[in-house]
PDB file of C-alpha atoms and ligand atoms in Angstrom:
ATOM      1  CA  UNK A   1      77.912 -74.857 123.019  1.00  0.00           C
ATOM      2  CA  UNK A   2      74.968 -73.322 123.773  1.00  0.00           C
ATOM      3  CA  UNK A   3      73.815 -72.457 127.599  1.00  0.00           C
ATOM      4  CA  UNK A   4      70.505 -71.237 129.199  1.00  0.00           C
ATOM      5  CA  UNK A   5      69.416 -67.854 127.794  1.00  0.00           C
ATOM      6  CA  UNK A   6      68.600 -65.904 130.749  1.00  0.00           C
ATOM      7  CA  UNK A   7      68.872 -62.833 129.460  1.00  0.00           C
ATOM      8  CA  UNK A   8      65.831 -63.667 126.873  1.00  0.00           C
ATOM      9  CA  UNK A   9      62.725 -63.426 128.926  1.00  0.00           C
ATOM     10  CA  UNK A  10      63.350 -59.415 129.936  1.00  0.00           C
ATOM     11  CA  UNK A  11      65.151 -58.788 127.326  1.00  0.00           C
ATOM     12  CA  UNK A  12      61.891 -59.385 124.854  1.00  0.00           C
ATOM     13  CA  UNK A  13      59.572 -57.407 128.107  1.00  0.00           C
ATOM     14  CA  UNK A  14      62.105 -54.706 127.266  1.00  0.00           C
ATOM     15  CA  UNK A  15      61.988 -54.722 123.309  1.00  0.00           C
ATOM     16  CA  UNK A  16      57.973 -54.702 123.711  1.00  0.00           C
ATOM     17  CA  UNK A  17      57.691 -51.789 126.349  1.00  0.00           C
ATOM     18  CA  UNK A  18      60.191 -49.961 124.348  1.00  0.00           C
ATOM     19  CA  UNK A  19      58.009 -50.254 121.436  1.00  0.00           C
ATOM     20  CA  UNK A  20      55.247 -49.304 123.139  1.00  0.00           C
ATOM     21  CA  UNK A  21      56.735 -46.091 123.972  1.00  0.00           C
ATOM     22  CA  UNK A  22      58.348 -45.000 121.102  1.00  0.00           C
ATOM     23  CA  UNK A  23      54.701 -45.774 119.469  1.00  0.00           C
ATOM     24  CA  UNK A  24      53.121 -43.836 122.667  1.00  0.00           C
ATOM     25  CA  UNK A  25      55.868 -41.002 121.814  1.00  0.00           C
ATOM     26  CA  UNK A  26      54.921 -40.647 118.652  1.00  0.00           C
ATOM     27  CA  UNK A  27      51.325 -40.377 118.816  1.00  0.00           C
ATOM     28  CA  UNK A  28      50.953 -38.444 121.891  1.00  0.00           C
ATOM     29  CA  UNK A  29      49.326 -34.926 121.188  1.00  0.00           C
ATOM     30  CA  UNK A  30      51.468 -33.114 123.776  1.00  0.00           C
ATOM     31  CA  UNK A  31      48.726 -29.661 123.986  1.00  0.00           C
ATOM     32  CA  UNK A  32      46.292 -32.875 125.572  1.00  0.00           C
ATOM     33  CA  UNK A  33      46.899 -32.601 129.179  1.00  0.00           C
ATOM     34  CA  UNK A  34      45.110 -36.401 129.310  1.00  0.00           C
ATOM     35  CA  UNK A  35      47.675 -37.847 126.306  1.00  0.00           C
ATOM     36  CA  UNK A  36      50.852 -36.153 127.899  1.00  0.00           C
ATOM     37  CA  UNK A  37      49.991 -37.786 131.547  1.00  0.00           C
ATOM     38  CA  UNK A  38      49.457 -41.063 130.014  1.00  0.00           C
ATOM     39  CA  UNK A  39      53.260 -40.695 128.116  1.00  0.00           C
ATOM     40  CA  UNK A  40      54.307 -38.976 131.006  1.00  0.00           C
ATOM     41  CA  UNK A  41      53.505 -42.105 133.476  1.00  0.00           C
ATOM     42  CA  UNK A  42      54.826 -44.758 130.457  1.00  0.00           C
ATOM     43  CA  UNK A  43      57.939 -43.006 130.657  1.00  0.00           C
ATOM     44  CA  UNK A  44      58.248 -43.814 134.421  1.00  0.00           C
ATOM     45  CA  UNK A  45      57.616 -47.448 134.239  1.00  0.00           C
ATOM     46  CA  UNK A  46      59.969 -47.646 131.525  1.00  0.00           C
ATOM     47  CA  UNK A  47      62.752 -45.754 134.030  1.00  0.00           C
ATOM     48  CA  UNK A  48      61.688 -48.075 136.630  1.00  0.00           C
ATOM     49  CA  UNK A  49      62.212 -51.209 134.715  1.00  0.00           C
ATOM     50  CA  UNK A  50      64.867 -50.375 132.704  1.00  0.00           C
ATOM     51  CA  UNK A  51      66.717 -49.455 135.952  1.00  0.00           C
ATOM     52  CA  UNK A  52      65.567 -52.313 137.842  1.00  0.00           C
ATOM     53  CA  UNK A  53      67.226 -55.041 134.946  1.00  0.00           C
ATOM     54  CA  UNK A  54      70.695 -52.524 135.093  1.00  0.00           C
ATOM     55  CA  UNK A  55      70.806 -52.692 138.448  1.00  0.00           C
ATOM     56  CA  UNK A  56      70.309 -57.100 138.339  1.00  0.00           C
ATOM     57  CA  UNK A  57      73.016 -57.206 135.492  1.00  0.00           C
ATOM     58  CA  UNK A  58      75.311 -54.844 137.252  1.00  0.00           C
ATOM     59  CA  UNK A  59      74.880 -57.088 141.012  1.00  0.00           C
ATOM     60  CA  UNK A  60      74.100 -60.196 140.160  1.00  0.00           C
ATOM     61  CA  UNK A  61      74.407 -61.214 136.396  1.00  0.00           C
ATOM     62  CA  UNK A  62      77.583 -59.222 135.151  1.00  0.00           C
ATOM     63  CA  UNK A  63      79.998 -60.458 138.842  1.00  0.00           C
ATOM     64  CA  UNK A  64      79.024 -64.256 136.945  1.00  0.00           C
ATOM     65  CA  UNK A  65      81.939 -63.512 134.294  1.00  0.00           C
ATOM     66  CA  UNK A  66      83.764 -61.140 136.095  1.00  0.00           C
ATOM     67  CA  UNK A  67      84.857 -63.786 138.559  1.00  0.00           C
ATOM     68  CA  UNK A  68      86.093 -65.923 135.774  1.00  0.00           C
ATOM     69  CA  UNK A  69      86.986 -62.778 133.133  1.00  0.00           C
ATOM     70  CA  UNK A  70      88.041 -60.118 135.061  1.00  0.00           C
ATOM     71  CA  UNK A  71      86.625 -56.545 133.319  1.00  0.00           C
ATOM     72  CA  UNK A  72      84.586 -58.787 130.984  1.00  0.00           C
ATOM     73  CA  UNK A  73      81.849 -56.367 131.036  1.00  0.00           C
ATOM     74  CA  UNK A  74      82.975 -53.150 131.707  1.00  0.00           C
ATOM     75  CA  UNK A  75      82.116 -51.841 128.427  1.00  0.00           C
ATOM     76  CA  UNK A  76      78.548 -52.775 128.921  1.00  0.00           C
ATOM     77  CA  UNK A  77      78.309 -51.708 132.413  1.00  0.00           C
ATOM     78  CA  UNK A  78      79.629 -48.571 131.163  1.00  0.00           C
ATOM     79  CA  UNK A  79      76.627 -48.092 128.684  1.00  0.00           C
ATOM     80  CA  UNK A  80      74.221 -48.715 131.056  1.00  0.00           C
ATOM     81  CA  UNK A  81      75.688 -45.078 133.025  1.00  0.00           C
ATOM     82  CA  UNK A  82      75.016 -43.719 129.498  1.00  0.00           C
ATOM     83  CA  UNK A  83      71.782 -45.218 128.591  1.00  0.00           C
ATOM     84  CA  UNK A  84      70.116 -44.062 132.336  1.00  0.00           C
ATOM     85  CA  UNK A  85      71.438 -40.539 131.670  1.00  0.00           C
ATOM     86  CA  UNK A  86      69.704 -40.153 128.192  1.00  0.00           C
ATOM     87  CA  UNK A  87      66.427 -41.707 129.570  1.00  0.00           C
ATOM     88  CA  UNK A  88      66.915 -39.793 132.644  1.00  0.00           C
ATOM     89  CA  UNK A  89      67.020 -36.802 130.821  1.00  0.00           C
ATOM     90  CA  UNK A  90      63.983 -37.592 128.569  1.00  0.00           C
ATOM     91  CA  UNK A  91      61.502 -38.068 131.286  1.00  0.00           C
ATOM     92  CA  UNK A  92      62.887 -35.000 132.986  1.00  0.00           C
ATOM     93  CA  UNK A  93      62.020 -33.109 129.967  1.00  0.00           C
ATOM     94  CA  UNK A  94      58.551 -34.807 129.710  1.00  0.00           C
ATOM     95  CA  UNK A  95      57.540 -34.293 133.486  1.00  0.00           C
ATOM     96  CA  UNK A  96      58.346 -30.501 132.521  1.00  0.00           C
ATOM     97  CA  UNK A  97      56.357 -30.293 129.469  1.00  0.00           C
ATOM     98  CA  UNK A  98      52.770 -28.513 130.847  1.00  0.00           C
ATOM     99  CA  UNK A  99      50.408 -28.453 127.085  1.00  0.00           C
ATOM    100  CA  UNK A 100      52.533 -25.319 125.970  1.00  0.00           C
ATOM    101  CA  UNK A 101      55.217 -26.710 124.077  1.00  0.00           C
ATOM    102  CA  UNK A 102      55.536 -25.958 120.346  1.00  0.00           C
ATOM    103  CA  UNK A 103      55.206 -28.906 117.948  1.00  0.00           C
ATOM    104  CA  UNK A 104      58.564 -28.906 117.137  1.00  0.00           C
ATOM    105  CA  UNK A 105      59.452 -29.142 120.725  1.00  0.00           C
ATOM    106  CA  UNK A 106      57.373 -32.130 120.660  1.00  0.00           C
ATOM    107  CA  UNK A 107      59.007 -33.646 117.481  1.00  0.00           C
ATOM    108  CA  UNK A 108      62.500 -32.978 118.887  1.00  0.00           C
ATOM    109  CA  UNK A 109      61.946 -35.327 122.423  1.00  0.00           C
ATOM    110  CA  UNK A 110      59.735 -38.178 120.426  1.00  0.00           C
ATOM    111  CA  UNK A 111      63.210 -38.402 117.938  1.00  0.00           C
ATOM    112  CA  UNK A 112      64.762 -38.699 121.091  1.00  0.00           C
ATOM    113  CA  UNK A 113      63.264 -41.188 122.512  1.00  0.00           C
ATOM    114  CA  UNK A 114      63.080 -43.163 119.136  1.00  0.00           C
ATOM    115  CA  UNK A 115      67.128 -42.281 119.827  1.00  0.00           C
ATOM    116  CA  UNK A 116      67.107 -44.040 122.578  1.00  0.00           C
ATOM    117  CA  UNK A 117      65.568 -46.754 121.723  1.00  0.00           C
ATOM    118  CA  UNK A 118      67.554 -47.337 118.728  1.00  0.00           C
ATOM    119  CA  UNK A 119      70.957 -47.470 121.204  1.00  0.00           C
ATOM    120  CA  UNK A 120      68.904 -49.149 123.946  1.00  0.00           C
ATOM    121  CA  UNK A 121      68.465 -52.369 121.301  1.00  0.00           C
ATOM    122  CA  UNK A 122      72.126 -52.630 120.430  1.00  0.00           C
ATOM    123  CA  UNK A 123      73.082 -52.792 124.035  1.00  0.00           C
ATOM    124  CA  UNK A 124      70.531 -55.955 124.413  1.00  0.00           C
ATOM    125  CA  UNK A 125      71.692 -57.145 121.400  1.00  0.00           C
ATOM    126  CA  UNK A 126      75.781 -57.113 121.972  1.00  0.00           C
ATOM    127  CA  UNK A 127      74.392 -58.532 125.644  1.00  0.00           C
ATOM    128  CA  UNK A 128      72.821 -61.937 124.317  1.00  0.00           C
ATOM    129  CA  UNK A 129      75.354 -62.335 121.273  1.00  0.00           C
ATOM    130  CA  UNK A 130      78.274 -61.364 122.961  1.00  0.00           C
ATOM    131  CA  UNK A 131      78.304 -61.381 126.653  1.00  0.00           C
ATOM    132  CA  UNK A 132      75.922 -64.303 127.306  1.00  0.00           C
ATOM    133  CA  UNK A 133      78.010 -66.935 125.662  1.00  0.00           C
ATOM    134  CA  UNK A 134      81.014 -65.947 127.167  1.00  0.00           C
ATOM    135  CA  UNK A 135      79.226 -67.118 130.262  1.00  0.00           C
ATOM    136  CA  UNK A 136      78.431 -70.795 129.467  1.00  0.00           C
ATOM    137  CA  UNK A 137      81.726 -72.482 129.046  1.00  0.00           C
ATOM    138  CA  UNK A 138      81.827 -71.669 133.067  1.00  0.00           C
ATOM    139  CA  UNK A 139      78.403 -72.284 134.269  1.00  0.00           C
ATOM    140  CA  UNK A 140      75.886 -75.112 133.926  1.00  0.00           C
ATOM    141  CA  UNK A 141      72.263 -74.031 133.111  1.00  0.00           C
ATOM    142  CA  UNK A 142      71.580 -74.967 137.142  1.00  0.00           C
ATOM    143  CA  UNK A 143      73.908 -72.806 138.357  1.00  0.00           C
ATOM    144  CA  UNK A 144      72.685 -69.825 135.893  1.00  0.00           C
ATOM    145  CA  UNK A 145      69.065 -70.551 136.997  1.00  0.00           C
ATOM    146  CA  UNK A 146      69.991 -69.874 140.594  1.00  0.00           C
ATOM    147  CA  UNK A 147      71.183 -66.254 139.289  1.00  0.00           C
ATOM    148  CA  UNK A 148      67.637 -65.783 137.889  1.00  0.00           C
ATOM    149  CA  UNK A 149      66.199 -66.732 141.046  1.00  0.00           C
ATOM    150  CA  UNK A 150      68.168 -64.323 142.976  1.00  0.00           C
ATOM    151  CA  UNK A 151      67.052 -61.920 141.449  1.00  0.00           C
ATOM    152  CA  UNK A 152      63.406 -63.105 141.609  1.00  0.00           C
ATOM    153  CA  UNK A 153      63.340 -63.061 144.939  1.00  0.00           C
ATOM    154  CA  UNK A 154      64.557 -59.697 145.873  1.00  0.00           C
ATOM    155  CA  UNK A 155      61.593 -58.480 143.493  1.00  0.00           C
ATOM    156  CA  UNK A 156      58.116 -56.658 145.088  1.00  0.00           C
ATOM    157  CA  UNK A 157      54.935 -58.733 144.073  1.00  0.00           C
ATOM    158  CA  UNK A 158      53.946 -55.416 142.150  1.00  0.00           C
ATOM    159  CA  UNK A 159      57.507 -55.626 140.202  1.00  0.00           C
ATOM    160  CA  UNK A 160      57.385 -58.852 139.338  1.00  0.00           C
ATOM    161  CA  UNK A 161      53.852 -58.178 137.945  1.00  0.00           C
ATOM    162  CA  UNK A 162      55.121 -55.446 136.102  1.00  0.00           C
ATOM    163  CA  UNK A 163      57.534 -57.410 134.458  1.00  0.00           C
ATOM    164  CA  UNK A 164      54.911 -60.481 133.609  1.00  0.00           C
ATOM    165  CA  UNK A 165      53.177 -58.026 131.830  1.00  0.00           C
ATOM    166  CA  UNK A 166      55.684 -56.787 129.441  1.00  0.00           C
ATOM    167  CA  UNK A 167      57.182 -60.134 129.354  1.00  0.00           C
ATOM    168  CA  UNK A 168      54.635 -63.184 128.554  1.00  0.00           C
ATOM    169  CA  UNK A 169      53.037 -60.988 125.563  1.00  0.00           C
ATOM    170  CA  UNK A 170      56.579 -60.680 123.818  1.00  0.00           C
ATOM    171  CA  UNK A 171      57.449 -64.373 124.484  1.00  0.00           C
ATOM    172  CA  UNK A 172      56.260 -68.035 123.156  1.00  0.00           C
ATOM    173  CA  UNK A 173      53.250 -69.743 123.695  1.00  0.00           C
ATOM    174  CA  UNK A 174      55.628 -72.481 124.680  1.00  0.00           C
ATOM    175  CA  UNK A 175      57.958 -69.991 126.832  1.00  0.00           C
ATOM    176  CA  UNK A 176      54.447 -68.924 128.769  1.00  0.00           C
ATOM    177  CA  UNK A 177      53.099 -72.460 129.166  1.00  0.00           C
ATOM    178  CA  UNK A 178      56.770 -73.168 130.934  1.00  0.00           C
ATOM    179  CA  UNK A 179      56.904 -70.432 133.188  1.00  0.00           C
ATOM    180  CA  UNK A 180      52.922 -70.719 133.946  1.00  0.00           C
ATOM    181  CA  UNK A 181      53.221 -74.191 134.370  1.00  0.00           C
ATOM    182  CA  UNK A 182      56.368 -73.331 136.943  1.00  0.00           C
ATOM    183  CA  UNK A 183      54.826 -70.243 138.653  1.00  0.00           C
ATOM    184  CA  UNK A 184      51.528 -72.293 139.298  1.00  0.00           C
ATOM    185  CA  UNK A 185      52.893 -75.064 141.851  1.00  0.00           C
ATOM    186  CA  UNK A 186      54.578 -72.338 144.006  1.00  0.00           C
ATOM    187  CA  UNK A 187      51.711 -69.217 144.200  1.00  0.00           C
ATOM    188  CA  UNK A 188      48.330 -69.502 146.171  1.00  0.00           C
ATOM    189  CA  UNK A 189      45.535 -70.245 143.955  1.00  0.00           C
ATOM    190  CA  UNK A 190      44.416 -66.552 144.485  1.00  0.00           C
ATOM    191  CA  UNK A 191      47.343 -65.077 143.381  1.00  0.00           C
ATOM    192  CA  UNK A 192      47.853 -67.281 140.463  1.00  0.00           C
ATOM    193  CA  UNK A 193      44.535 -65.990 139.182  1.00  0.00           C
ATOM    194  CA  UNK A 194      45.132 -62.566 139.929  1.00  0.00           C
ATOM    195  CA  UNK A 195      48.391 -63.062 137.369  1.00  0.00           C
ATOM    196  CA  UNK A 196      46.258 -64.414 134.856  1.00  0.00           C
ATOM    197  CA  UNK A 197      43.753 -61.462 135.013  1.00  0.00           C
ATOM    198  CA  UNK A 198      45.552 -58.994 134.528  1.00  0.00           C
ATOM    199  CA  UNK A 199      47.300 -60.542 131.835  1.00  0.00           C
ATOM    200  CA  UNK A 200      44.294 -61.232 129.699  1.00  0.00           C
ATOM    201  CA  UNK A 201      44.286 -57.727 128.009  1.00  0.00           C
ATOM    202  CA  UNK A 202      47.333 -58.036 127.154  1.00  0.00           C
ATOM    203  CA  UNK A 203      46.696 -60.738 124.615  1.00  0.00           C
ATOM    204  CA  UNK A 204      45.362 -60.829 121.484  1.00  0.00           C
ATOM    205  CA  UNK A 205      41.719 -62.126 121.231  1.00  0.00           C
ATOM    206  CA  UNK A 206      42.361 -66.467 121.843  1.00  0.00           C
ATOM    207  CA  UNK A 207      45.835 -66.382 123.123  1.00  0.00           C
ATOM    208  CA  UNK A 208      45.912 -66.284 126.486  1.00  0.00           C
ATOM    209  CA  UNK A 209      43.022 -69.567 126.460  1.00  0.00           C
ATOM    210  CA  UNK A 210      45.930 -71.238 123.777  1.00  0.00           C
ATOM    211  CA  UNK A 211      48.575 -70.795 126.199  1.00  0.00           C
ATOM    212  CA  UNK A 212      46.288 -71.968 129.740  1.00  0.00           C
ATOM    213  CA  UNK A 213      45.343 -75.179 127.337  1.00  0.00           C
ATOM    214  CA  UNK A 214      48.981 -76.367 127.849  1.00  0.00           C
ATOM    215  CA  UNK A 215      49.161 -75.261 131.593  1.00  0.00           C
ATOM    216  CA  UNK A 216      48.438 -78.504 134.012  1.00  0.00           C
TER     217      UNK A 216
HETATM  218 FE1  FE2 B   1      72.240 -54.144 130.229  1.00  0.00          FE
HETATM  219 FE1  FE2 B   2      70.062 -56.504 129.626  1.00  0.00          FE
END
């Protein structure tokens, strides 16, 4: 059987920002004091969010097996400890780095973070083959969608618009047009607008009108 994916719509935000800063890592002349504060402030965001969907799998989404398979997912609650302290580490390093690191120093923390990234996909991967299936012999896709609002809720405007922007470029045309088309009813007009500007550079040229075409 085959249940609500819940874990799809950050897990894709996560695969693109990750991406993104591996790319950023990688290209980043670390002597350019302009280059290593934009890496430097990517590296945050990435801390906040990645932190931010730990933390909602570890209080909310995770306790949705564990009361029907105890210690389900202790093995993946017990990556994320090892995951934060890697990344933790990284951007600790990064906020040190002042322009005078050798290139090799340089080389050494961008195959880090490519590290990283590399262990942070399995983890979403054994999440949404392994963990989120477990889950739908016990819940109905109602009851899993009131998890995902939970977790909505507790959210900052400027989170959740953090998260729309690393999400709706990784996801369907279709996926956007169904959570535009949901978001739209509930949000003032103003702030409905203010979601689709900033969005629109983060869309290839066309996209962003392709997806609004199928939003009512
Ligand atoms: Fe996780
Ligand atoms: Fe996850």
């Amino acid at each position: 059987m085959t249940g609500l994916r819940l874990l799809d719509p950050p897990h894709k935000g996560l695969r693109h920002l990750l991406g993104k800063f591996a790319l950023a890592a990688g290209r980043t002349d670390y002597a350019d004091p302009v280059e290593l504060a934009a890496l430097r402030d990517l590296a945050h965001r990435v801390q906040t969010l990645l932190e931010e969907h730990a933390r909602n799998e570890d209080d909310v989404i995770f306790p949705l097996l564990e009361a029907k398979v105890p210690g389900a997912t202790a093995a993946l609650h017990a990556d994320h400890g090892v995951l934060d302290a890697s990344l933790e580490s990284i951007v600790a390093r990064l906020d040190e780095m002042d322009g005078t690191q050798s290139r090799e120093d340089a080389h050494a923390l961008y195959l880090d973070v490519t590290e990283f990234q590399a262990r942070y996909l399995l983890h979403l991967v054994r999440e949404e083959r392994d963990f989120e299936p477990e889950l739908w012999p016990h819940y109905s896709d109602d009851e899993l969608r009131a998890g995902e609002a939970v977790i909505a809720q507790t959210m900052s405007p400027e989170l959740l618009m953090a998260w729309f922007t690393i999400c709706a470029p990784a996801r369907t045309v279709t996926e956007n047009r169904e959570v535009l088309n949901n978001v739209k009813g509930v949000l003032p007009p103003e702030v409905y607008a203010g979601i689709i500007e900033a969005l629109r550079p983060e869309f290839p040229a066309g996209r962003l009108e392709t997806i609004l075409e199928g939003v009512e």
